[in-house]
Amino acid sequence: MNINLLFWILILLASIWAAHWGSDKLAEPLNKLRQQWGLTEAAGAAFVALATASPEIGTNTASAIQGLSDIGLGNLLGSNIVSVPAIVTVAYFAAQKNSQNKPDNFSQPLKIKLEALTVQTIPYLLIIGLAALLTIPKPWRGLQPIDGWLMLVAYFIYLAQAIIRNQQKGTKVNWKTEEIIVAIAGILALIIGAYFTVTATEKIVSILGIAKLIGGLFITSTLSIIPEVFATWSVAKSGQFTAATTSVIADNTATMTLAFFPLALVSLPVENIKLYSVNLFFVALLGVFYSLFIYFGKPKYSFSFKEVLVLNSIYIIYLLVMIFGVLR
């Protein structure tokens, strides 16, 4: 392997780890606020997504600042596609290992509270539809500053409805100075990690001779999901199935809006409308199937093993369409 390529791959992995470490440290005080305000699991996921989606937001901000917006756009679309089957699959198998289930019995469905449908998935689909309306039609094709502001407003409407719905009585939490200091350190790690994530991706695609958009779409987004996979396994195994599984939709909503914002501010044109449209279509398709499985599974379950396979099959179809159709 090319030594330079290996070096920048290691830098990319270290940068992604630093960004996710930072987001974890930022998420801890937000989790305390969630408990203090009495937010439900699904509503809490929307709030904590301000931190958990921050690596993607930071990466896209850095890509816009560095003049490498195509990497950010690829990361935005790719992370919203690969994350759904990956997180649901990991949550499903982690749930089988939960103490409430029989050991090694992989037939137990993954149960999600129905509030996830109205609080998370329906608003997410509406936001995807808004993104398509703002960026695909020829008269105003591409990402423009007005689009970014509209998506920013859409996110805060989504966040407000998530917080207001089904709010419960809060619990008292203790705050420590050390937690605030660590959270600030997390923000610094997040900024540094985001900057070098973009830099490393740009170096890797240059060495491989591929487009920056493709690098963000398949390299940055795929590697970025790894820390989230480990976090999902831990949360689902502890029995917090709704929080573990709906966090992916909360993160994707934040990515589709807050990570969209910096790219729109620098007026990013969509040069390959076919590639962009196909990716946005699969972002929506996975969101639709995710929603349908929650709706039709009520009240007994949300994701059975067959439905987990369907989500993974959609991702495989996406890869085949991209390889043999769009990128050919």
JSON list of N, CA and C in Angstrom, two decimals, residues 47-100:
[
{"chain": "A", "resi": 47, "resn": "PHE", "atom": "N", "xyz": [-33.04, 16.00, 21.13]},
{"chain": "A", "resi": 47, "resn": "PHE", "atom": "CA", "xyz": [-32.28, 17.04, 21.82]},
{"chain": "A", "resi": 47, "resn": "PHE", "atom": "C", "xyz": [-30.79, 16.70, 21.87]},
{"chain": "A", "resi": 48, "resn": "VAL", "atom": "N", "xyz": [-30.49, 15.47, 22.25]},
{"chain": "A", "resi": 48, "resn": "VAL", "atom": "CA", "xyz": [-29.10, 15.05, 22.38]},
{"chain": "A", "resi": 48, "resn": "VAL", "atom": "C", "xyz": [-28.41, 14.96, 21.01]},
{"chain": "A", "resi": 49, "resn": "ALA", "atom": "N", "xyz": [-29.21, 14.88, 19.93]},
{"chain": "A", "resi": 49, "resn": "ALA", "atom": "CA", "xyz": [-28.65, 14.85, 18.57]},
{"chain": "A", "resi": 49, "resn": "ALA", "atom": "C", "xyz": [-27.85, 16.10, 18.26]},
{"chain": "A", "resi": 50, "resn": "LEU", "atom": "N", "xyz": [-28.09, 17.19, 19.00]},
{"chain": "A", "resi": 50, "resn": "LEU", "atom": "CA", "xyz": [-27.26, 18.39, 18.85]},
{"chain": "A", "resi": 50, "resn": "LEU", "atom": "C", "xyz": [-25.80, 18.06, 19.08]},
{"chain": "A", "resi": 51, "resn": "ALA", "atom": "N", "xyz": [-25.56, 17.08, 19.94]},
{"chain": "A", "resi": 51, "resn": "ALA", "atom": "CA", "xyz": [-24.18, 16.64, 20.21]},
{"chain": "A", "resi": 51, "resn": "ALA", "atom": "C", "xyz": [-23.79, 15.45, 19.36]},
{"chain": "A", "resi": 52, "resn": "THR", "atom": "N", "xyz": [-24.66, 14.43, 19.30]},
{"chain": "A", "resi": 52, "resn": "THR", "atom": "CA", "xyz": [-24.27, 13.19, 18.62]},
{"chain": "A", "resi": 52, "resn": "THR", "atom": "C", "xyz": [-24.11, 13.36, 17.12]},
{"chain": "A", "resi": 53, "resn": "ALA", "atom": "N", "xyz": [-24.79, 14.36, 16.54]},
{"chain": "A", "resi": 53, "resn": "ALA", "atom": "CA", "xyz": [-24.62, 14.62, 15.10]},
{"chain": "A", "resi": 53, "resn": "ALA", "atom": "C", "xyz": [-23.54, 15.67, 14.85]},
{"chain": "A", "resi": 54, "resn": "SER", "atom": "N", "xyz": [-22.92, 16.15, 15.90]},
{"chain": "A", "resi": 54, "resn": "SER", "atom": "CA", "xyz": [-21.93, 17.23, 15.74]},
{"chain": "A", "resi": 54, "resn": "SER", "atom": "C", "xyz": [-20.70, 16.84, 14.92]},
{"chain": "A", "resi": 55, "resn": "PRO", "atom": "N", "xyz": [-20.26, 15.56, 14.88]},
{"chain": "A", "resi": 55, "resn": "PRO", "atom": "CA", "xyz": [-19.15, 15.24, 13.98]},
{"chain": "A", "resi": 55, "resn": "PRO", "atom": "C", "xyz": [-19.48, 15.53, 12.52]},
{"chain": "A", "resi": 56, "resn": "GLU", "atom": "N", "xyz": [-20.70, 15.17, 12.08]},
{"chain": "A", "resi": 56, "resn": "GLU", "atom": "CA", "xyz": [-21.10, 15.46, 10.71]},
{"chain": "A", "resi": 56, "resn": "GLU", "atom": "C", "xyz": [-21.25, 16.96, 10.48]},
{"chain": "A", "resi": 57, "resn": "ILE", "atom": "N", "xyz": [-21.82, 17.66, 11.47]},
{"chain": "A", "resi": 57, "resn": "ILE", "atom": "CA", "xyz": [-21.98, 19.10, 11.37]},
{"chain": "A", "resi": 57, "resn": "ILE", "atom": "C", "xyz": [-20.61, 19.78, 11.29]},
{"chain": "A", "resi": 58, "resn": "GLY", "atom": "N", "xyz": [-19.69, 19.33, 12.15]},
{"chain": "A", "resi": 58, "resn": "GLY", "atom": "CA", "xyz": [-18.34, 19.89, 12.16]},
{"chain": "A", "resi": 58, "resn": "GLY", "atom": "C", "xyz": [-17.60, 19.61, 10.87]},
{"chain": "A", "resi": 59, "resn": "THR", "atom": "N", "xyz": [-17.73, 18.38, 10.37]},
{"chain": "A", "resi": 59, "resn": "THR", "atom": "CA", "xyz": [-17.07, 18.02, 9.12]},
{"chain": "A", "resi": 59, "resn": "THR", "atom": "C", "xyz": [-17.56, 18.87, 7.97]},
{"chain": "A", "resi": 60, "resn": "ASN", "atom": "N", "xyz": [-18.87, 19.08, 7.89]},
{"chain": "A", "resi": 60, "resn": "ASN", "atom": "CA", "xyz": [-19.42, 19.88, 6.81]},
{"chain": "A", "resi": 60, "resn": "ASN", "atom": "C", "xyz": [-19.06, 21.36, 6.94]},
{"chain": "A", "resi": 61, "resn": "THR", "atom": "N", "xyz": [-18.99, 21.84, 8.15]},
{"chain": "A", "resi": 61, "resn": "THR", "atom": "CA", "xyz": [-18.55, 23.22, 8.37]},
{"chain": "A", "resi": 61, "resn": "THR", "atom": "C", "xyz": [-17.11, 23.40, 7.93]},
{"chain": "A", "resi": 62, "resn": "ALA", "atom": "N", "xyz": [-16.26, 22.42, 8.32]},
{"chain": "A", "resi": 62, "resn": "ALA", "atom": "CA", "xyz": [-14.85, 22.47, 7.93]},
{"chain": "A", "resi": 62, "resn": "ALA", "atom": "C", "xyz": [-14.69, 22.37, 6.42]},
{"chain": "A", "resi": 63, "resn": "SER", "atom": "N", "xyz": [-15.49, 21.52, 5.79]},
{"chain": "A", "resi": 63, "resn": "SER", "atom": "CA", "xyz": [-15.40, 21.36, 4.33]},
{"chain": "A", "resi": 63, "resn": "SER", "atom": "C", "xyz": [-15.81, 22.63, 3.61]},
{"chain": "A", "resi": 64, "resn": "ALA", "atom": "N", "xyz": [-16.82, 23.34, 4.14]},
{"chain": "A", "resi": 64, "resn": "ALA", "atom": "CA", "xyz": [-17.24, 24.60, 3.54]},
{"chain": "A", "resi": 64, "resn": "ALA", "atom": "C", "xyz": [-16.16, 25.67, 3.70]},
{"chain": "A", "resi": 65, "resn": "ILE", "atom": "N", "xyz": [-15.56, 25.74, 4.89]},
{"chain": "A", "resi": 65, "resn": "ILE", "atom": "CA", "xyz": [-14.52, 26.73, 5.16]},
{"chain": "A", "resi": 65, "resn": "ILE", "atom": "C", "xyz": [-13.28, 26.47, 4.29]},
{"chain": "A", "resi": 66, "resn": "GLN", "atom": "N", "xyz": [-12.93, 25.20, 4.09]},
{"chain": "A", "resi": 66, "resn": "GLN", "atom": "CA", "xyz": [-11.74, 24.83, 3.34]},
{"chain": "A", "resi": 66, "resn": "GLN", "atom": "C", "xyz": [-11.96, 24.79, 1.82]},
{"chain": "A", "resi": 67, "resn": "GLY", "atom": "N", "xyz": [-13.17, 25.11, 1.39]},
{"chain": "A", "resi": 67, "resn": "GLY", "atom": "CA", "xyz": [-13.46, 25.09, -0.04]},
{"chain": "A", "resi": 67, "resn": "GLY", "atom": "C", "xyz": [-13.58, 23.69, -0.60]},
{"chain": "A", "resi": 68, "resn": "LEU", "atom": "N", "xyz": [-13.96, 22.73, 0.26]},
{"chain": "A", "resi": 68, "resn": "LEU", "atom": "CA", "xyz": [-14.08, 21.33, -0.15]},
{"chain": "A", "resi": 68, "resn": "LEU", "atom": "C", "xyz": [-15.51, 20.84, 0.12]},
{"chain": "A", "resi": 69, "resn": "SER", "atom": "N", "xyz": [-16.47, 21.64, -0.30]},
{"chain": "A", "resi": 69, "resn": "SER", "atom": "CA", "xyz": [-17.87, 21.37, 0.03]},
{"chain": "A", "resi": 69, "resn": "SER", "atom": "C", "xyz": [-18.39, 20.05, -0.53]},
{"chain": "A", "resi": 70, "resn": "ASP", "atom": "N", "xyz": [-17.80, 19.58, -1.63]},
{"chain": "A", "resi": 70, "resn": "ASP", "atom": "CA", "xyz": [-18.24, 18.30, -2.20]},
{"chain": "A", "resi": 70, "resn": "ASP", "atom": "C", "xyz": [-18.03, 17.15, -1.22]},
{"chain": "A", "resi": 71, "resn": "ILE", "atom": "N", "xyz": [-16.96, 17.23, -0.43]},
{"chain": "A", "resi": 71, "resn": "ILE", "atom": "CA", "xyz": [-16.73, 16.20, 0.60]},
{"chain": "A", "resi": 71, "resn": "ILE", "atom": "C", "xyz": [-17.85, 16.26, 1.63]},
{"chain": "A", "resi": 72, "resn": "GLY", "atom": "N", "xyz": [-18.23, 17.47, 2.03]},
{"chain": "A", "resi": 72, "resn": "GLY", "atom": "CA", "xyz": [-19.31, 17.62, 3.00]},
{"chain": "A", "resi": 72, "resn": "GLY", "atom": "C", "xyz": [-20.64, 17.12, 2.47]},
{"chain": "A", "resi": 73, "resn": "LEU", "atom": "N", "xyz": [-20.93, 17.43, 1.19]},
{"chain": "A", "resi": 73, "resn": "LEU", "atom": "CA", "xyz": [-22.20, 16.97, 0.61]},
{"chain": "A", "resi": 73, "resn": "LEU", "atom": "C", "xyz": [-22.24, 15.45, 0.54]},
{"chain": "A", "resi": 74, "resn": "GLY", "atom": "N", "xyz": [-21.12, 14.84, 0.13]},
{"chain": "A", "resi": 74, "resn": "GLY", "atom": "CA", "xyz": [-21.06, 13.38, 0.09]},
{"chain": "A", "resi": 74, "resn": "GLY", "atom": "C", "xyz": [-21.22, 12.77, 1.47]},
{"chain": "A", "resi": 75, "resn": "ASN", "atom": "N", "xyz": [-20.59, 13.40, 2.47]},
{"chain": "A", "resi": 75, "resn": "ASN", "atom": "CA", "xyz": [-20.71, 12.92, 3.85]},
{"chain": "A", "resi": 75, "resn": "ASN", "atom": "C", "xyz": [-22.13, 13.03, 4.34]},
{"chain": "A", "resi": 76, "resn": "LEU", "atom": "N", "xyz": [-22.81, 14.13, 4.01]},
{"chain": "A", "resi": 76, "resn": "LEU", "atom": "CA", "xyz": [-24.19, 14.35, 4.43]},
{"chain": "A", "resi": 76, "resn": "LEU", "atom": "C", "xyz": [-25.11, 13.25, 3.89]},
{"chain": "A", "resi": 77, "resn": "LEU", "atom": "N", "xyz": [-25.02, 13.00, 2.59]},
{"chain": "A", "resi": 77, "resn": "LEU", "atom": "CA", "xyz": [-25.90, 12.01, 1.97]},
{"chain": "A", "resi": 77, "resn": "LEU", "atom": "C", "xyz": [-25.52, 10.59, 2.39]},
{"chain": "A", "resi": 78, "resn": "GLY", "atom": "N", "xyz": [-24.22, 10.29, 2.36]},
{"chain": "A", "resi": 78, "resn": "GLY", "atom": "CA", "xyz": [-23.77, 8.94, 2.67]},
{"chain": "A", "resi": 78, "resn": "GLY", "atom": "C", "xyz": [-24.07, 8.53, 4.10]},
{"chain": "A", "resi": 79, "resn": "SER", "atom": "N", "xyz": [-23.87, 9.45, 5.05]},
{"chain": "A", "resi": 79, "resn": "SER", "atom": "CA", "xyz": [-24.12, 9.11, 6.46]},
{"chain": "A", "resi": 79, "resn": "SER", "atom": "C", "xyz": [-25.60, 8.87, 6.72]},
{"chain": "A", "resi": 80, "resn": "ASN", "atom": "N", "xyz": [-26.48, 9.56, 5.98]},
{"chain": "A", "resi": 80, "resn": "ASN", "atom": "CA", "xyz": [-27.91, 9.35, 6.17]},
{"chain": "A", "resi": 80, "resn": "ASN", "atom": "C", "xyz": [-28.42, 8.07, 5.52]},
{"chain": "A", "resi": 81, "resn": "ILE", "atom": "N", "xyz": [-27.60, 7.47, 4.67]},
{"chain": "A", "resi": 81, "resn": "ILE", "atom": "CA", "xyz": [-27.98, 6.20, 4.04]},
{"chain": "A", "resi": 81, "resn": "ILE", "atom": "C", "xyz": [-27.43, 5.01, 4.83]},
{"chain": "A", "resi": 82, "resn": "VAL", "atom": "N", "xyz": [-26.13, 4.98, 5.04]},
{"chain": "A", "resi": 82, "resn": "VAL", "atom": "CA", "xyz": [-25.51, 3.81, 5.68]},
{"chain": "A", "resi": 82, "resn": "VAL", "atom": "C", "xyz": [-25.92, 3.68, 7.14]},
{"chain": "A", "resi": 83, "resn": "SER", "atom": "N", "xyz": [-26.24, 4.78, 7.79]},
{"chain": "A", "resi": 83, "resn": "SER", "atom": "CA", "xyz": [-26.50, 4.75, 9.23]},
{"chain": "A", "resi": 83, "resn": "SER", "atom": "C", "xyz": [-27.77, 3.97, 9.60]},
{"chain": "A", "resi": 84, "resn": "VAL", "atom": "N", "xyz": [-28.82, 4.06, 8.77]},
{"chain": "A", "resi": 84, "resn": "VAL", "atom": "CA", "xyz": [-30.09, 3.43, 9.14]},
{"chain": "A", "resi": 84, "resn": "VAL", "atom": "C", "xyz": [-29.97, 1.90, 9.22]},
{"chain": "A", "resi": 85, "resn": "PRO", "atom": "N", "xyz": [-29.54, 1.20, 8.16]},
{"chain": "A", "resi": 85, "resn": "PRO", "atom": "CA", "xyz": [-29.41, -0.25, 8.30]},
{"chain": "A", "resi": 85, "resn": "PRO", "atom": "C", "xyz": [-28.35, -0.65, 9.32]},
{"chain": "A", "resi": 86, "resn": "ALA", "atom": "N", "xyz": [-27.26, 0.11, 9.41]},
{"chain": "A", "resi": 86, "resn": "ALA", "atom": "CA", "xyz": [-26.18, -0.23, 10.34]},
{"chain": "A", "resi": 86, "resn": "ALA", "atom": "C", "xyz": [-26.65, -0.15, 11.79]},
{"chain": "A", "resi": 87, "resn": "ILE", "atom": "N", "xyz": [-27.28, 0.95, 12.17]},
{"chain": "A", "resi": 87, "resn": "ILE", "atom": "CA", "xyz": [-27.68, 1.16, 13.56]},
{"chain": "A", "resi": 87, "resn": "ILE", "atom": "C", "xyz": [-28.83, 0.22, 13.95]},
{"chain": "A", "resi": 88, "resn": "VAL", "atom": "N", "xyz": [-29.81, 0.06, 13.07]},
{"chain": "A", "resi": 88, "resn": "VAL", "atom": "CA", "xyz": [-30.93, -0.84, 13.39]},
{"chain": "A", "resi": 88, "resn": "VAL", "atom": "C", "xyz": [-30.43, -2.28, 13.53]},
{"chain": "A", "resi": 89, "resn": "THR", "atom": "N", "xyz": [-29.52, -2.70, 12.67]},
{"chain": "A", "resi": 89, "resn": "THR", "atom": "CA", "xyz": [-28.98, -4.06, 12.75]},
{"chain": "A", "resi": 89, "resn": "THR", "atom": "C", "xyz": [-28.23, -4.28, 14.06]},
{"chain": "A", "resi": 90, "resn": "VAL", "atom": "N", "xyz": [-27.38, -3.33, 14.43]},
{"chain": "A", "resi": 90, "resn": "VAL", "atom": "CA", "xyz": [-26.62, -3.46, 15.67]},
{"chain": "A", "resi": 90, "resn": "VAL", "atom": "C", "xyz": [-27.54, -3.43, 16.88]},
{"chain": "A", "resi": 91, "resn": "ALA", "atom": "N", "xyz": [-28.54, -2.54, 16.86]},
{"chain": "A", "resi": 91, "resn": "ALA", "atom": "CA", "xyz": [-29.50, -2.47, 17.97]},
{"chain": "A", "resi": 91, "resn": "ALA", "atom": "C", "xyz": [-30.28, -3.77, 18.09]},
{"chain": "A", "resi": 92, "resn": "TYR", "atom": "N", "xyz": [-30.66, -4.36, 16.96]},
{"chain": "A", "resi": 92, "resn": "TYR", "atom": "CA", "xyz": [-31.43, -5.61, 16.97]},
{"chain": "A", "resi": 92, "resn": "TYR", "atom": "C", "xyz": [-30.63, -6.73, 17.64]},
{"chain": "A", "resi": 93, "resn": "PHE", "atom": "N", "xyz": [-29.38, -6.92, 17.22]},
{"chain": "A", "resi": 93, "resn": "PHE", "atom": "CA", "xyz": [-28.59, -8.01, 17.78]},
{"chain": "A", "resi": 93, "resn": "PHE", "atom": "C", "xyz": [-28.17, -7.73, 19.22]},
{"chain": "A", "resi": 94, "resn": "ALA", "atom": "N", "xyz": [-27.96, -6.46, 19.55]},
{"chain": "A", "resi": 94, "resn": "ALA", "atom": "CA", "xyz": [-27.65, -6.12, 20.94]},
{"chain": "A", "resi": 94, "resn": "ALA", "atom": "C", "xyz": [-28.84, -6.42, 21.84]},
{"chain": "A", "resi": 95, "resn": "ALA", "atom": "N", "xyz": [-30.06, -6.20, 21.32]},
{"chain": "A", "resi": 95, "resn": "ALA", "atom": "CA", "xyz": [-31.27, -6.48, 22.09]},
{"chain": "A", "resi": 95, "resn": "ALA", "atom": "C", "xyz": [-31.39, -7.96, 22.42]},
{"chain": "A", "resi": 96, "resn": "GLN", "atom": "N", "xyz": [-30.88, -8.81, 21.53]},
{"chain": "A", "resi": 96, "resn": "GLN", "atom": "CA", "xyz": [-30.94, -10.25, 21.80]},
{"chain": "A", "resi": 96, "resn": "GLN", "atom": "C", "xyz": [-30.07, -10.65, 22.99]},
{"chain": "A", "resi": 97, "resn": "LYS", "atom": "N", "xyz": [-29.04, -9.84, 23.23]},
{"chain": "A", "resi": 97, "resn": "LYS", "atom": "CA", "xyz": [-28.13, -10.13, 24.33]},
{"chain": "A", "resi": 97, "resn": "LYS", "atom": "C", "xyz": [-28.56, -9.48, 25.64]},
{"chain": "A", "resi": 98, "resn": "ASN", "atom": "N", "xyz": [-29.61, -8.68, 25.56]},
{"chain": "A", "resi": 98, "resn": "ASN", "atom": "CA", "xyz": [-30.12, -8.03, 26.77]},
{"chain": "A", "resi": 98, "resn": "ASN", "atom": "C", "xyz": [-30.62, -9.08, 27.76]},
{"chain": "A", "resi": 99, "resn": "SER", "atom": "N", "xyz": [-30.48, -8.79, 29.04]},
{"chain": "A", "resi": 99, "resn": "SER", "atom": "CA", "xyz": [-30.83, -9.77, 30.08]},
{"chain": "A", "resi": 99, "resn": "SER", "atom": "C", "xyz": [-32.31, -10.16, 30.06]},
{"chain": "A", "resi": 100, "resn": "GLN", "atom": "N", "xyz": [-33.16, -9.30, 29.43]},
{"chain": "A", "resi": 100, "resn": "GLN", "atom": "CA", "xyz": [-34.58, -9.61, 29.38]},
{"chain": "A", "resi": 100, "resn": "GLN", "atom": "C", "xyz": [-34.89, -10.73, 28.39]}
]
